[in-house]
GROMACS .gro file of C-alpha atoms in nm:
model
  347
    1UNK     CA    1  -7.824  11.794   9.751
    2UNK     CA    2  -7.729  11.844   9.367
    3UNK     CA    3  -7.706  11.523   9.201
    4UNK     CA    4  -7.332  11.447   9.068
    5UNK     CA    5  -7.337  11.544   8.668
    6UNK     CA    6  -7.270  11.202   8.436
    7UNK     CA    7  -7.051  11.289   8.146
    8UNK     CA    8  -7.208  11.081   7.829
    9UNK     CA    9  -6.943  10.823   7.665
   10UNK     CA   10  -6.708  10.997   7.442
   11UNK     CA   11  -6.786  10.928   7.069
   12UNK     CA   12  -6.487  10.696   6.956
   13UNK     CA   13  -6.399  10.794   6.533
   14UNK     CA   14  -6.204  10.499   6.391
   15UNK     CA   15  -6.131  10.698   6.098
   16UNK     CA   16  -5.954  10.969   6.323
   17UNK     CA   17  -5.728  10.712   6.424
   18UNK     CA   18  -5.640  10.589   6.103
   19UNK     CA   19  -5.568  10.936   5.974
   20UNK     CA   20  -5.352  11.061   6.295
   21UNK     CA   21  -5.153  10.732   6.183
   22UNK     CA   22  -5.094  10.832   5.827
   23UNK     CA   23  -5.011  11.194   5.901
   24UNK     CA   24  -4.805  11.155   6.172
   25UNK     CA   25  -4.593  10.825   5.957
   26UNK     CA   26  -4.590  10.987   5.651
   27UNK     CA   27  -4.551  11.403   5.835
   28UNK     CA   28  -4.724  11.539   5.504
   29UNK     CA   29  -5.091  11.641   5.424
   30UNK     CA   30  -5.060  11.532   5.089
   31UNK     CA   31  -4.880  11.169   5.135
   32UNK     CA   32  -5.088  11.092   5.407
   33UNK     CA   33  -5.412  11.141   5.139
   34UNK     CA   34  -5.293  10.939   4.887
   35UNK     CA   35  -5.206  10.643   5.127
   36UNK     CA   36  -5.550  10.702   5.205
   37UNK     CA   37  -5.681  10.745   4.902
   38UNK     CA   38  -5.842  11.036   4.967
   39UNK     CA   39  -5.765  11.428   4.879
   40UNK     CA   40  -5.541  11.638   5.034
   41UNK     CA   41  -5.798  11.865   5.072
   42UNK     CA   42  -6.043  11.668   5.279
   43UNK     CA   43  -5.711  11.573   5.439
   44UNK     CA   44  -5.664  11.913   5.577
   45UNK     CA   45  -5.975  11.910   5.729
   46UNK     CA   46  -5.895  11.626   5.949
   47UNK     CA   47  -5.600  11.803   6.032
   48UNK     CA   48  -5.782  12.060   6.177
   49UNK     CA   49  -6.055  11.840   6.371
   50UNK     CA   50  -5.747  11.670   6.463
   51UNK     CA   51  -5.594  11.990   6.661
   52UNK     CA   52  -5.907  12.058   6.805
   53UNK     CA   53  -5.973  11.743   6.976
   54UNK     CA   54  -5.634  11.731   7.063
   55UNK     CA   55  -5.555  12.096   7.154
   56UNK     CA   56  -5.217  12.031   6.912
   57UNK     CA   57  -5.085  12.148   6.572
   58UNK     CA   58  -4.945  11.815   6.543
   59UNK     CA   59  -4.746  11.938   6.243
   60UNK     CA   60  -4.626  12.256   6.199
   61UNK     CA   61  -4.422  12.438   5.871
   62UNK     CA   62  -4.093  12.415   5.891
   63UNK     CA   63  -3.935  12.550   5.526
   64UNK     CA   64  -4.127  12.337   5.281
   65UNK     CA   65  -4.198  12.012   5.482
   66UNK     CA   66  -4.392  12.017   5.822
   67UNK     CA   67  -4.238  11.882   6.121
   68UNK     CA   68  -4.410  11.696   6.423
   69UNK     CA   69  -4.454  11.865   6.735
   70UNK     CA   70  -4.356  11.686   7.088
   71UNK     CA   71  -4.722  11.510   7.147
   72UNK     CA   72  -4.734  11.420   6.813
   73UNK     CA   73  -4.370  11.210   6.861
   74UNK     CA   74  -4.538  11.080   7.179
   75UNK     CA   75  -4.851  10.940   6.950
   76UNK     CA   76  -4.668  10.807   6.688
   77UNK     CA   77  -4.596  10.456   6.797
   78UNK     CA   78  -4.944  10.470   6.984
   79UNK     CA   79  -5.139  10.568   6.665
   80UNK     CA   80  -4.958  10.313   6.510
   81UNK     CA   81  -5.071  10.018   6.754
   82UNK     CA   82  -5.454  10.162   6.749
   83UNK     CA   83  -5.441  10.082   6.367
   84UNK     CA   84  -5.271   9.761   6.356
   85UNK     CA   85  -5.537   9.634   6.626
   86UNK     CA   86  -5.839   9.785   6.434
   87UNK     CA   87  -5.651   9.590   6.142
   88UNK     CA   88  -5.679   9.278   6.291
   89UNK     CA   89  -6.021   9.330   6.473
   90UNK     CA   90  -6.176   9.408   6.142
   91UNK     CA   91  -6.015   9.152   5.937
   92UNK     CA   92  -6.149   8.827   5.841
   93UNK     CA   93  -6.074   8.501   6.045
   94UNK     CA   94  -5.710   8.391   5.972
   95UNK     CA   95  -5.880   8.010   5.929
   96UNK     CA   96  -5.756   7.717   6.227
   97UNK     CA   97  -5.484   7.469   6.248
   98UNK     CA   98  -5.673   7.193   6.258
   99UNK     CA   99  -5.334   6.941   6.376
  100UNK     CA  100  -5.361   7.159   6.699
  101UNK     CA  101  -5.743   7.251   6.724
  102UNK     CA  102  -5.901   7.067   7.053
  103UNK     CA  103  -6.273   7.089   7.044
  104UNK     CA  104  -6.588   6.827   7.075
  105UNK     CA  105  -6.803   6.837   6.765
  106UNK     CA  106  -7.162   6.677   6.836
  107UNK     CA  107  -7.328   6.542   6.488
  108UNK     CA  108  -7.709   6.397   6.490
  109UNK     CA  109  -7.723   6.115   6.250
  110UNK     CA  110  -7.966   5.809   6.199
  111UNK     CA  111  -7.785   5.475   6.332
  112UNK     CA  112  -7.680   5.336   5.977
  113UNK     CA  113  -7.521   5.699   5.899
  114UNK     CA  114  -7.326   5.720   6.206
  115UNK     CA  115  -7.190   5.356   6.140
  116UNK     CA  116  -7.105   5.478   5.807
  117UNK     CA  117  -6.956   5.807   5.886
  118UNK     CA  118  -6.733   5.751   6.227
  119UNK     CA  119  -6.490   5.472   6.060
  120UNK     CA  120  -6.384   5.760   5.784
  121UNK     CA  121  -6.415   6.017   6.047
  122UNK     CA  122  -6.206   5.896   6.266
  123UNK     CA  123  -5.944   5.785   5.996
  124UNK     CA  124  -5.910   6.152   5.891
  125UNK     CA  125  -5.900   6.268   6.255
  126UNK     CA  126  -5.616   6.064   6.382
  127UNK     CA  127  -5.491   6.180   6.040
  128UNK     CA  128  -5.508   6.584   6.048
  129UNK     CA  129  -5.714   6.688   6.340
  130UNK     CA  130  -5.546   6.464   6.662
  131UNK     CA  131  -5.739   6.682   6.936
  132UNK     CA  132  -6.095   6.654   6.812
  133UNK     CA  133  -6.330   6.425   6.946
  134UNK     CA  134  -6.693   6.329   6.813
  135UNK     CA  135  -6.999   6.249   6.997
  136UNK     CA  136  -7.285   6.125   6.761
  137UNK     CA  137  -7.685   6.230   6.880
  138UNK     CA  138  -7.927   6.017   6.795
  139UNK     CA  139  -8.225   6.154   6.599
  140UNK     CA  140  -8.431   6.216   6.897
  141UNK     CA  141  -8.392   6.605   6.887
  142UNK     CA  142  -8.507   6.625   6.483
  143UNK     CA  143  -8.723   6.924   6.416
  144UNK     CA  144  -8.609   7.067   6.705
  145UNK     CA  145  -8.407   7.365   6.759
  146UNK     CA  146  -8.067   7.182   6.826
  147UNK     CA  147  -7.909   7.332   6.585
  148UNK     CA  148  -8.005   7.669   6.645
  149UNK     CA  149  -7.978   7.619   7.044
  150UNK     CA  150  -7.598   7.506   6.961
  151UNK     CA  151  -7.669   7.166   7.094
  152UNK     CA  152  -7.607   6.992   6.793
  153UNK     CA  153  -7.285   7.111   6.575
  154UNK     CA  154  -7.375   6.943   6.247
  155UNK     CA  155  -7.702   6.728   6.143
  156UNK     CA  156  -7.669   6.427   5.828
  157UNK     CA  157  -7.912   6.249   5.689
  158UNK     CA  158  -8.222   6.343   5.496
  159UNK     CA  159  -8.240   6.706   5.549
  160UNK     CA  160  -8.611   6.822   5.527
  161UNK     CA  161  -8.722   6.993   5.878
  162UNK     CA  162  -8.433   7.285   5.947
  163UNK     CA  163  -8.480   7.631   6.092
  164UNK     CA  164  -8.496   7.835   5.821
  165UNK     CA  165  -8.181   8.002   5.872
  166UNK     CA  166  -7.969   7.685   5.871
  167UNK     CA  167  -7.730   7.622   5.592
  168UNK     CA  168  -7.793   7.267   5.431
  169UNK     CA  169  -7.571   7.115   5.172
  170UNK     CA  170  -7.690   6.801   4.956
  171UNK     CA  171  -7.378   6.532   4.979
  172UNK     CA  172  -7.494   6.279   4.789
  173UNK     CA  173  -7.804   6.108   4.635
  174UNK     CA  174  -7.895   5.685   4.649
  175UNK     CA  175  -8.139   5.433   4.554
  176UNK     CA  176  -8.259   5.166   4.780
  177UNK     CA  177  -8.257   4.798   4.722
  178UNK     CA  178  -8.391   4.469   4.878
  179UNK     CA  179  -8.127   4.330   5.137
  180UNK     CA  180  -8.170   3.997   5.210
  181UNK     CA  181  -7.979   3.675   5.402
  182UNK     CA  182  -7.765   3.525   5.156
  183UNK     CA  183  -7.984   3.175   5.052
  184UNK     CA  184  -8.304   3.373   5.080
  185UNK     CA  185  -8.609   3.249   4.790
  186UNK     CA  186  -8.587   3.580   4.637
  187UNK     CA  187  -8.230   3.509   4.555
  188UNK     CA  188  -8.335   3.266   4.307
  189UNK     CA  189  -8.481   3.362   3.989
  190UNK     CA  190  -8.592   3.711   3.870
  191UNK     CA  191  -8.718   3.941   4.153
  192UNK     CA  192  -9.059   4.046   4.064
  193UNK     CA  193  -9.323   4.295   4.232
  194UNK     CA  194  -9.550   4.036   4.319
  195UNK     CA  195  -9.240   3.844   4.443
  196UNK     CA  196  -9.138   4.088   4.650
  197UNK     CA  197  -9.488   4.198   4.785
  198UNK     CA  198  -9.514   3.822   4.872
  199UNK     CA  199  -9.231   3.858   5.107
  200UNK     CA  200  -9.210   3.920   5.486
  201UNK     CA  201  -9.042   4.280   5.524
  202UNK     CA  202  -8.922   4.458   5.808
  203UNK     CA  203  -8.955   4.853   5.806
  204UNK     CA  204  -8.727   5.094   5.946
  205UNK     CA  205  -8.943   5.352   6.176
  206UNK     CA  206  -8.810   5.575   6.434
  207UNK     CA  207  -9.230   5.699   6.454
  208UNK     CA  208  -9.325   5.346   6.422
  209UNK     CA  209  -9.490   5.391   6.133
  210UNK     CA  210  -9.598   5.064   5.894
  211UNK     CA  211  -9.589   5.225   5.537
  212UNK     CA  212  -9.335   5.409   5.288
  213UNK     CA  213  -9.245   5.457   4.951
  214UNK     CA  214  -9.206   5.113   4.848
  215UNK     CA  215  -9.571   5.067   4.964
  216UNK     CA  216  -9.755   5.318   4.750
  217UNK     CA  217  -9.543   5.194   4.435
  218UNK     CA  218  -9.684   4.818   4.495
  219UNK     CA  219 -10.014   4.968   4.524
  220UNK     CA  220 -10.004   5.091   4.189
  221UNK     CA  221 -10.001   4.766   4.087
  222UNK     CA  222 -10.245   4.670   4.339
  223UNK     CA  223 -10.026   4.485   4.556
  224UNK     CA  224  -9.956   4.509   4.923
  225UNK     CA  225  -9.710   4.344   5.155
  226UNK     CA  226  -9.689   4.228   5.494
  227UNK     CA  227  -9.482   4.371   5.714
  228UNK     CA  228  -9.390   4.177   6.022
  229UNK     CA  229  -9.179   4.441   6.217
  230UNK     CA  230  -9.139   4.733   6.266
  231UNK     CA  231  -8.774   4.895   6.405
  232UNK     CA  232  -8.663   5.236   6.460
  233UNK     CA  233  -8.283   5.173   6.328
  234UNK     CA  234  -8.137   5.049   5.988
  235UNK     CA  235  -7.919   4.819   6.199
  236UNK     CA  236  -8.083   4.644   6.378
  237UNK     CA  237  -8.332   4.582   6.075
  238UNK     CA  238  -8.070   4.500   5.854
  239UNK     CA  239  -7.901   4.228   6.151
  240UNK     CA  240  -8.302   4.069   6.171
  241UNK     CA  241  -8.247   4.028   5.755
  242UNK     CA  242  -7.905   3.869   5.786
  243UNK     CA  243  -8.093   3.611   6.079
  244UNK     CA  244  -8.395   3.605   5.906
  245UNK     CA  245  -8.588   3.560   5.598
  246UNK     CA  246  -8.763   3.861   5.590
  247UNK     CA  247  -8.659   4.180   5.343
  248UNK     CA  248  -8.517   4.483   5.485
  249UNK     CA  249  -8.409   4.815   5.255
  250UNK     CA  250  -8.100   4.939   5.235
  251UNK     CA  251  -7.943   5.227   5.052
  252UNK     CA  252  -7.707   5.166   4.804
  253UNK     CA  253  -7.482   5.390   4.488
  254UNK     CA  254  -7.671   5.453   4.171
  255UNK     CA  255  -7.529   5.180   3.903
  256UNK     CA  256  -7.157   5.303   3.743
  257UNK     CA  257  -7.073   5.471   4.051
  258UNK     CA  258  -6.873   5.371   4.371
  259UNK     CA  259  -7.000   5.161   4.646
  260UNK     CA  260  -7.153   5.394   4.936
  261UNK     CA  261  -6.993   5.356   5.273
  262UNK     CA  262  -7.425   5.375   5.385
  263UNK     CA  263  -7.331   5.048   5.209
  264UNK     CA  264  -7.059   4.855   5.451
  265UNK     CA  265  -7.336   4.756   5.699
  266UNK     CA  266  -7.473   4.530   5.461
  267UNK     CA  267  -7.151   4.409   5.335
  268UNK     CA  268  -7.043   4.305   5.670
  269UNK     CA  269  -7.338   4.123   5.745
  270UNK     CA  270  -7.328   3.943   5.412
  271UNK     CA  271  -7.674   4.036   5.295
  272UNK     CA  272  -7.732   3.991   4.906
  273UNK     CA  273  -7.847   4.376   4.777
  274UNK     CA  274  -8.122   4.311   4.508
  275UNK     CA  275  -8.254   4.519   4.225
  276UNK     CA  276  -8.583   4.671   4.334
  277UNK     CA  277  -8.811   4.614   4.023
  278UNK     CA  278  -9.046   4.947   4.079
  279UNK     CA  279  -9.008   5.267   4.046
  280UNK     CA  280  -8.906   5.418   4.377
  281UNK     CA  281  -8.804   5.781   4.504
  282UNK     CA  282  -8.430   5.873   4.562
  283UNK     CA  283  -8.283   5.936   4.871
  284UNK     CA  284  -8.075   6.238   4.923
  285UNK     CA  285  -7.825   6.221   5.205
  286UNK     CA  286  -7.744   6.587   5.354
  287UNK     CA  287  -7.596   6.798   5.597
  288UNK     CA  288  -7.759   7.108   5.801
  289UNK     CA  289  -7.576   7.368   6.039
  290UNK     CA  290  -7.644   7.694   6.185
  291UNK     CA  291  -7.489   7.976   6.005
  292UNK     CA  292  -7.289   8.102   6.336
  293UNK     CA  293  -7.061   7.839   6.234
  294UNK     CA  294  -7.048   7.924   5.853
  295UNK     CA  295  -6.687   8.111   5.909
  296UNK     CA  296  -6.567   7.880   6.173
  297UNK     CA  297  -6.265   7.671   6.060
  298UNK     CA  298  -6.276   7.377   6.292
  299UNK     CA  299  -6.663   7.352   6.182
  300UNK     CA  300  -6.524   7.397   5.775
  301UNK     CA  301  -6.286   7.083   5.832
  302UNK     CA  302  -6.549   6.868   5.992
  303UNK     CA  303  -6.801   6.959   5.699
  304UNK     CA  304  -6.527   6.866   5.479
  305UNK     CA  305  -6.428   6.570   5.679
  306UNK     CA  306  -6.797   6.445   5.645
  307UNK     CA  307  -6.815   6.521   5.242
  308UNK     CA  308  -6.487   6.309   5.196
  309UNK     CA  309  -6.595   6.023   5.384
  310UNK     CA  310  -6.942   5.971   5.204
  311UNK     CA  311  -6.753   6.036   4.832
  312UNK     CA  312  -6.516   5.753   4.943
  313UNK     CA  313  -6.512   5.427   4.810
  314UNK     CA  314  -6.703   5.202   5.017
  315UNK     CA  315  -6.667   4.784   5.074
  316UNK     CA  316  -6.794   4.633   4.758
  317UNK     CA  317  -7.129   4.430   4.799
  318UNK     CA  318  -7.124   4.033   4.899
  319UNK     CA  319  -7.232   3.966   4.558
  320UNK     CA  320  -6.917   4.115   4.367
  321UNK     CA  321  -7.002   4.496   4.402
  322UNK     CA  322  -7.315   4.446   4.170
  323UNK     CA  323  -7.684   4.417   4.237
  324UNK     CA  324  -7.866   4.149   4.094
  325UNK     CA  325  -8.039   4.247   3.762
  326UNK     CA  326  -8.384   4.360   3.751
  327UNK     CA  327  -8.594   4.434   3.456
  328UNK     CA  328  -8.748   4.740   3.353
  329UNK     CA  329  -8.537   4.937   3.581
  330UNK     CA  330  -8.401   5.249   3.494
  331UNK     CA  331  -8.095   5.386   3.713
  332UNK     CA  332  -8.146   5.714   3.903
  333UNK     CA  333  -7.955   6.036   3.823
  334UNK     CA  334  -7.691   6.074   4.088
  335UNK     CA  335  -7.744   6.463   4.223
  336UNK     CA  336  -7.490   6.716   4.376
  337UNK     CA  337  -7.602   7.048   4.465
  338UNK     CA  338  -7.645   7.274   4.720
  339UNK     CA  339  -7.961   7.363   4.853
  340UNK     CA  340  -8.231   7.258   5.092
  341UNK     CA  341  -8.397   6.940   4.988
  342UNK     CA  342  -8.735   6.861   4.982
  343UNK     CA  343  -8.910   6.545   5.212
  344UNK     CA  344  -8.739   6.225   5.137
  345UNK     CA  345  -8.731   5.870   5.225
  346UNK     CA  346  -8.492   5.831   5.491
  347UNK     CA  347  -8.197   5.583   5.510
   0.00000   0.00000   0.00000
């Protein structure tokens, strides 16, 4: 028995389409080039494959214009379609309305940043974008491939482990400072390093771990401090400082600019925000997304959502929006740029 003959897919020319639109609109070899830009000469040619593949003369002489022929009437409106749809296939996103957009965006933040971020958020939300809803991840799935498995949307916070395809943006760059219960000895007097390595602290940990930043800069003064705790969140840290006498640190805006929303959980607890009297590291606060959703509008708005909300103006400090002075203290350089930052402290 002789095995029934496949036919291979027939070869589909864009271009063809495009040019049976033109020639049949315009019903001239020479119009039809120049609305392609292209010569009437290589025009003609496509006239000819043209017939062939359509057993047609399409256009035929008629005095000194050419006329169409009954199948090419028939394709006119047709060929016209074809185009508009390749048009709009092969065109760029026409953006989102974001006051009728209904989607869930997922965001992986540390505990402090999602405190910080979801008050703005959902200010702007109820404001422009009604039908989105957020659902905040805790840091449990950094390094992993959340981003790139689509599992996470967005990721904020010190930006330093990413696929390498990701897109990460730098928002904005703070210093940290000594929170501590209003009342607390430190309060009183100037804040020195040996002060301060005298202290009880508390150190915010999500690997447990005992030692940071603040740590190697007392060392070069051959100090250490005792750390009593350690916690895995900035809030809960930051509610055992406000109950407590020991230190916990907090991010804060470099001097002259506006108080950080990272900020507000301080405020509200009514911790004093002291000068830190060393030299330590900044820490850049960014966000990280996979590039599938680099063209996607409802993912633009929530990026920009995100950048407004940590440029805000945040709740001044307990102390009159001011730290408390500390000498030989210089204030960072606040940083905006994009690209992928190196490892930082984390807030």
């Amino acid at each position: 028995m002789t095995p029934l003959s496949s036919s291979p897919d027939p070869v589909i020319d864009a271009h063809l389409a495009v040019a049976l639109d033109a020639l049949l609109a315009e019903q001239s070899v020479t119009r039809a080039a120049a609305r392609l830009h292209t010569s009437p000469a290589a025009m003609s040619r496509t006239l000819a494959r043209l017939r062939r593949l359509l057993q047609d003369p399409l256009l035929v002489r008629a005095g000194q214009t050419m006329v169409p022929t009954p199948r090419a009437h028939a394709l006119r409106d047709e060929a016209a379609a074809v185009v508009r749809r390749l048009g709009a296939l092969l065109s760029p996103g026409t953006g989102v309305d974001v006051a009728t957009l209904r989607s869930t965006f997922t965001v992986q933040a540390a505990d402090l940043l999602g405190a910080a971020l979801t008050p703005g958020l959902l200010r702007l939300i109820r404001q422009e974008a009604p039908g989105v809803s957020l659902r905040f991840r805790a840091e449990e799935w950094e390094a992993g491939p959340g981003l790139r498995e689509g599992r996470i949307d967005l990721e904020v916070g010190a930006i330093d482990h990413v696929d390498p395809e990701a897109r990460v943006e730098e928002l904005v760059t703070l210093r940290m400072a000594a929170a501590v219960r209003p009342g607390h000895p430190l309060t009183e007097g100037t804040l020195t390093p040996e002060r301060l390595a005298a202290a009880e602290h508390v150190v915010v940990s999500r690997r447990g771990r005992f030692t940071g930043p603040l740590d190697a800069a007392l060392a070069e003064r051959n100090l250490h401090r005792r750390v009593a705790v350690v916690l895995p969140g900035h809030l809960a840290a930051l509610t055992l400082a406000a109950r407590s006498d020991v230190v916990c640190l907090a991010p804060v805006a470099p001097r002259g600019d506006a108080p950080s929303p990272l900020t507000d959980a301080a405020t509200a607890l009514g911790l004093r925000l002291l000068d830190i009297p060393l030299p330590l590291p900044p820490v850049t606060v960014g966000m990280a997304w996979h590039p599938r959703h680099a063209a996607d509008g409802g993912h633009a708005w929530l990026r920009g959502a995100v950048r407004r909300t940590l440029h805000a103006p945040g709740a001044r400090t307990a102390d009159g929006g001011g730290l408390a002075a500390a000498p030989d203290r210089a204030p960072p350089e606040v940083v905006y740029r994009h690209a992928r930052p190196s490892a930082r402290p984390r807030p």
